[in-house]
Coordinates of C-alpha atoms in Angstrom, one line a residue:
X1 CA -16.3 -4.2 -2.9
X2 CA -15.2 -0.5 -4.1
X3 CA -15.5 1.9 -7.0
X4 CA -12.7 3.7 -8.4
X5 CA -12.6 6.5 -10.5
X6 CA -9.8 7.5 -13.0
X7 CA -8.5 10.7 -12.1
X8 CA -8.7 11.8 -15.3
X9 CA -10.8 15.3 -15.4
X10 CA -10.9 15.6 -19.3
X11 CA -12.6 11.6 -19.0
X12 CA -14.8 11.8 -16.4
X13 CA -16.5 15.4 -17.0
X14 CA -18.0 14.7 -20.4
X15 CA -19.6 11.7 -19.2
X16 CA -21.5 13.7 -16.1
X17 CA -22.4 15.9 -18.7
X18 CA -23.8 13.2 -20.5
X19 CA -25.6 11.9 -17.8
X20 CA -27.5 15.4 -16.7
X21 CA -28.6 15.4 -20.4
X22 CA -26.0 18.1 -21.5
X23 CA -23.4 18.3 -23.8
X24 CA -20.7 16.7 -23.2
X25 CA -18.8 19.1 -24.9
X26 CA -19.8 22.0 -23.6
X27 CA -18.3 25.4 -22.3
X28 CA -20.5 26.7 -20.0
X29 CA -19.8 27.2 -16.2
X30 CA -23.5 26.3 -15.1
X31 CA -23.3 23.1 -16.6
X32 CA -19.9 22.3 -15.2
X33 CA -21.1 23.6 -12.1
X34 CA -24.3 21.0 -12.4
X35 CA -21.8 18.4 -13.1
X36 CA -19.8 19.2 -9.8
X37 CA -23.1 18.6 -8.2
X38 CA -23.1 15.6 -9.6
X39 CA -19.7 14.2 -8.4
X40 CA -20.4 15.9 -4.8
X41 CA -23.3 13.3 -4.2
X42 CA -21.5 10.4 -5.4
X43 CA -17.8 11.3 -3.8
X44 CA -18.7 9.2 -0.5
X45 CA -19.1 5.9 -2.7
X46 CA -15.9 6.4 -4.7
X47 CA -12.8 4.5 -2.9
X48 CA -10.3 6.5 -4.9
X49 CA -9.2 8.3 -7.7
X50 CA -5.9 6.9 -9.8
X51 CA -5.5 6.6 -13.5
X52 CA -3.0 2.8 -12.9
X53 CA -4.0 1.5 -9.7
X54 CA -7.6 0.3 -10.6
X55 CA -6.1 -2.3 -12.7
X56 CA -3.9 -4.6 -10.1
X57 CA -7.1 -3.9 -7.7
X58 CA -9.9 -5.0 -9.7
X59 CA -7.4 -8.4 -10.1
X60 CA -7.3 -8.3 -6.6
X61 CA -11.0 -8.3 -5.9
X62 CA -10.2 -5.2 -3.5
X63 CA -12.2 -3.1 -6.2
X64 CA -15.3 -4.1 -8.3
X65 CA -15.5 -1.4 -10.5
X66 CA -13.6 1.3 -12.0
X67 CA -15.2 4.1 -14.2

């Protein structure tokens, strides 16, 4: 079973963010580079990124989770 990812920038940055313990609203290139990190290490273990298509696959059983 997959994970998808909305390819939604504005969405998924703030919650990285989030999870390194920053603010999610911040400014600052080091933390968006930290957060970059972040999605490098995890990129292998995301099937895709689509903002529509996680919907009809997660019916399908062809994805398990979409973030």
């Amino acid at each position: 079973c997959g994970v998808a990812m909305l390819d939604s920038p504005g969405d998924i940055l703030p919650i990285a963010l989030h999870y390194l313990g920053l603010d999610p609203n911040s400014s600052q290139a080091e933390d968006y580079d930290k957060a970059r990190e972040l999605m490098l290490k995890i990129r292998p273990y995301i099937a895709y990124f689509h903002s529509a298509k996680y919907m009809t696959d997660i019916a399908n059983g062809d994805i398990c989770v979409a973030i």
